[in-house]
């Protein structure tokens, strides 16, 4: 009987403490919004990335409802929430990425064959030139393992482009230089907009979006040139990386204007491809400090 009396007193004390809470604290507990409880928000992609952590684009969770991006305030954080891909944007991203992979694999394998590499070396250069940029982008965003290793579509496209280059070079067919240059410009533009789109989708700010879009576009080409023993094109052709950076900036700027992501990708593609092709046609160069 004595034990039961003690238990009743303990319950009474706990209830008294609950009633003794200040009115503001109790009301705040009752009014907690769903966004203050990220573990109850369901299948929210940006929140899932924040809980997973890692990367330049994913804010690291510091506690319930508090993220590193929010605590940073105005230091690079965007006022618009991370993009949520629509079905059209997802399709556009996939198609653009696969076509760019095919184009860069063909160009890389073709240059490797003309440089005198054997069949294995040609395939390696084709794979590297078409996938390294996307792999670096995914690693910096914390999207691991990189998408090229999670889906066979990119590797199949790279192998297809390499096989096509083997057939063209092996048959002795000579493609016009203008065709190769335009294909390179199109691949550059496609990779620039896919890199920028993925950076935006991960909540990156404008500077990070431009960096990752440019890296996606030129990373494979730099690797290709290093493997074939030539000075990287990005260092000898002035309007190359700058064209990719302009396209990535265009994607981010149009998206910030509340336009659909597919429209932002189209604008970025036109900016990069147009600038690169115009630079080839009229021999545009950035200023040099010393005339070569």
XYZ file of C-alpha atoms in Angstrom:
292
model
C 0.000 0.000 0.000
C 2.849 2.316 0.858
C 4.530 1.654 -2.506
C 1.309 2.408 -4.343
C 0.979 5.721 -2.496
C 4.533 6.725 -3.486
C 3.825 5.899 -7.151
C 0.654 8.017 -7.137
C 2.615 10.937 -5.647
C 5.299 10.648 -8.374
C 2.662 10.728 -11.114
C 1.028 13.731 -9.467
C 4.382 15.563 -9.358
C 5.049 14.915 -13.056
C 1.625 16.241 -13.995
C 2.197 19.290 -11.807
C 5.478 20.005 -13.589
C 3.773 19.792 -16.968
C 1.119 22.254 -15.852
C 3.832 24.501 -14.442
C 5.435 25.040 -17.864
C 5.216 28.658 -19.049
C 2.358 29.208 -21.448
C 4.659 30.320 -24.291
C 6.830 27.171 -24.069
C 3.846 24.845 -24.048
C 2.259 26.655 -26.986
C 5.509 26.547 -28.939
C 5.706 22.794 -28.414
C 2.170 22.382 -29.703
C 2.754 24.668 -32.706
C 5.920 23.047 -34.001
C 5.758 23.042 -37.750
C 6.537 19.991 -39.930
C 9.658 21.682 -41.263
C 10.972 21.784 -37.674
C 10.725 17.981 -37.595
C 12.615 16.804 -40.709
C 12.341 13.169 -39.646
C 8.540 13.383 -40.175
C 8.561 14.950 -43.638
C 8.510 11.730 -45.671
C 10.231 11.352 -49.017
C 11.735 14.825 -49.291
C 14.799 14.551 -51.530
C 16.712 17.626 -50.254
C 16.047 16.600 -46.643
C 17.202 13.078 -47.373
C 20.417 14.466 -48.824
C 20.880 16.651 -45.761
C 20.432 13.645 -43.483
C 22.851 11.633 -45.642
C 25.366 14.506 -45.494
C 28.440 15.182 -47.590
C 29.319 17.202 -50.672
C 29.377 20.802 -51.751
C 25.697 20.871 -52.540
C 24.118 19.059 -49.583
C 23.762 21.010 -46.297
C 24.947 19.079 -43.258
C 22.380 18.606 -40.515
C 23.351 20.154 -37.188
C 20.149 19.238 -35.384
C 16.374 19.060 -35.876
C 15.449 21.785 -38.324
C 18.919 23.361 -38.305
C 21.308 23.031 -41.233
C 24.750 24.316 -41.978
C 23.369 26.208 -44.966
C 20.833 28.004 -42.773
C 23.425 28.837 -40.121
C 25.681 30.290 -42.807
C 23.100 33.008 -43.400
C 23.888 35.124 -46.391
C 27.330 33.579 -46.948
C 26.589 31.968 -50.292
C 23.218 30.392 -49.457
C 20.466 30.852 -52.025
C 17.074 32.233 -51.076
C 15.343 29.631 -53.194
C 15.103 26.042 -51.899
C 16.897 23.222 -53.731
C 15.282 22.230 -56.995
C 13.010 19.230 -57.165
C 13.419 17.612 -60.571
C 10.324 17.328 -62.690
C 9.898 14.379 -65.010
C 10.722 16.569 -68.029
C 13.908 17.872 -66.377
C 14.959 14.344 -65.419
C 14.440 13.142 -68.982
C 16.324 16.135 -70.402
C 19.215 15.552 -67.989
C 19.462 11.862 -68.875
C 19.302 12.412 -72.645
C 21.797 15.297 -72.549
C 24.235 13.369 -70.373
C 24.124 10.252 -72.555
C 24.519 12.200 -75.820
C 27.425 14.202 -74.365
C 29.059 10.983 -73.169
C 28.744 9.482 -76.646
C 30.192 12.566 -78.357
C 33.152 12.946 -76.000
C 33.906 9.213 -76.095
C 33.971 9.303 -79.905
C 36.241 12.337 -79.972
C 38.580 10.990 -77.296
C 38.885 7.555 -78.884
C 39.417 9.112 -82.316
C 42.284 11.291 -81.066
C 43.777 8.308 -79.240
C 43.680 6.226 -82.426
C 45.323 9.011 -84.441
C 47.980 9.291 -81.701
C 48.975 5.654 -82.330
C 47.551 3.977 -79.215
C 46.471 0.337 -79.371
C 42.855 -0.796 -79.083
C 42.948 -1.016 -75.290
C 44.452 2.456 -75.003
C 41.836 3.846 -77.390
C 38.994 2.460 -75.282
C 40.576 3.726 -72.061
C 40.944 7.239 -73.452
C 37.388 7.144 -74.775
C 36.032 6.101 -71.368
C 38.136 8.650 -69.490
C 37.307 11.593 -71.726
C 33.567 10.954 -71.433
C 33.180 10.072 -67.751
C 35.879 11.804 -65.681
C 34.094 15.173 -65.593
C 30.856 13.662 -64.307
C 32.699 11.510 -61.778
C 34.508 14.532 -60.329
C 31.207 16.448 -60.163
C 29.478 13.631 -58.284
C 32.366 13.208 -55.844
C 32.368 16.921 -54.990
C 28.591 16.873 -54.506
C 28.818 13.845 -52.231
C 26.755 11.755 -54.660
C 28.677 8.515 -54.214
C 29.319 6.163 -55.797
C 29.327 8.338 -58.940
C 26.372 7.845 -61.237
C 28.578 6.423 -64.002
C 29.161 3.414 -61.717
C 25.540 3.075 -60.596
C 23.951 2.907 -64.036
C 25.318 1.075 -67.079
C 23.916 3.648 -69.514
C 26.935 5.975 -69.326
C 29.499 3.218 -69.716
C 27.530 1.687 -72.588
C 27.386 5.098 -74.319
C 31.128 5.570 -73.780
C 31.925 2.137 -75.173
C 29.611 2.794 -78.115
C 31.338 6.075 -78.926
C 34.748 4.417 -78.681
C 33.661 1.561 -80.955
C 32.309 4.068 -83.471
C 35.636 5.909 -83.471
C 37.484 2.611 -84.023
C 35.289 1.903 -87.021
C 35.708 5.374 -88.516
C 39.491 5.512 -88.092
C 39.952 1.874 -89.062
C 38.037 2.355 -92.307
C 40.188 5.332 -93.248
C 37.258 7.763 -93.254
C 38.328 11.361 -92.739
C 35.747 13.588 -91.110
C 35.789 17.335 -91.842
C 37.401 19.370 -89.095
C 34.307 21.575 -88.913
C 32.153 18.558 -88.053
C 34.520 17.495 -85.271
C 34.650 21.036 -83.860
C 30.866 21.415 -83.838
C 30.427 17.997 -82.216
C 32.941 19.001 -79.537
C 31.062 22.268 -78.943
C 27.760 20.413 -78.576
C 29.271 17.912 -76.144
C 30.823 20.758 -74.158
C 27.467 22.533 -73.916
C 25.573 19.390 -72.908
C 28.031 18.532 -70.151
C 28.041 22.137 -68.903
C 24.260 22.230 -68.467
C 24.021 18.752 -66.925
C 26.738 19.625 -64.417
C 25.000 22.894 -63.551
C 21.592 21.212 -63.300
C 22.844 18.586 -60.893
C 24.589 21.217 -58.778
C 21.360 23.238 -58.570
C 19.401 20.090 -57.731
C 21.748 19.571 -54.774
C 21.119 23.101 -53.475
C 24.406 24.678 -54.603
C 24.817 28.437 -54.839
C 25.724 30.286 -58.031
C 29.508 30.080 -57.660
C 29.519 26.352 -56.940
C 27.099 25.762 -59.822
C 29.430 27.531 -62.279
C 32.482 25.654 -60.965
C 30.834 22.238 -61.155
C 29.264 22.921 -64.554
C 32.638 23.968 -65.953
C 34.443 21.039 -64.333
C 31.927 18.579 -65.757
C 32.437 20.024 -69.245
C 36.246 20.225 -69.317
C 37.371 17.518 -66.877
C 37.177 14.698 -69.414
C 38.877 16.709 -72.145
C 41.793 17.572 -69.862
C 42.219 13.883 -68.975
C 42.066 12.911 -72.661
C 44.757 15.405 -73.652
C 47.031 14.379 -70.793
C 46.703 10.695 -71.720
C 47.519 11.410 -75.367
C 50.494 13.610 -74.498
C 49.299 17.015 -75.686
C 48.693 20.329 -73.951
C 45.044 20.383 -72.752
C 42.705 22.215 -75.123
C 41.279 24.190 -72.232
C 44.687 25.885 -71.854
C 45.318 26.585 -75.537
C 41.809 27.467 -76.767
C 40.694 30.612 -74.958
C 36.931 30.475 -75.433
C 36.429 26.929 -74.181
C 36.153 26.709 -70.412
C 34.777 30.248 -70.407
C 31.970 29.143 -72.739
C 31.122 26.283 -70.372
C 31.163 28.670 -67.408
C 28.793 31.041 -69.201
C 26.354 28.227 -69.905
C 26.441 27.005 -66.305
C 25.839 30.551 -65.096
C 22.925 30.823 -67.509
C 21.326 27.690 -66.050
C 21.568 29.027 -62.521
C 20.397 32.554 -63.440
C 17.343 31.403 -65.382
C 16.420 28.955 -62.623
C 16.639 31.762 -60.058
C 14.072 33.656 -62.133
C 11.571 30.880 -61.320
C 11.730 29.379 -64.801
C 11.379 25.599 -65.272
C 14.655 23.736 -65.098
C 14.274 22.419 -68.635
C 14.075 26.045 -69.872
C 17.179 26.934 -67.841
C 19.049 24.005 -69.397
C 18.018 25.102 -72.896
C 19.303 28.633 -72.281
C 22.582 27.347 -70.871
C 23.042 24.995 -73.822
C 22.473 27.779 -76.352
C 24.882 30.094 -74.539
C 27.720 27.568 -74.402
C 27.275 26.081 -77.880
C 26.662 29.462 -79.496
C 29.684 31.110 -77.911
C 31.990 28.200 -78.667
C 30.898 27.874 -82.310
C 31.112 31.642 -82.810
C 34.619 31.654 -81.327
C 35.646 28.932 -83.779
C 34.076 30.746 -86.735
C 35.581 34.162 -86.041
C 38.705 33.057 -84.135
C 37.788 34.833 -80.909
C 40.436 34.779 -78.226
C 40.652 36.085 -74.701
C 43.267 38.817 -74.118
C 46.883 37.677 -73.748
C 49.359 39.458 -71.493
C 52.223 38.414 -73.764
C 51.771 37.928 -77.511
C 52.807 34.355 -78.417
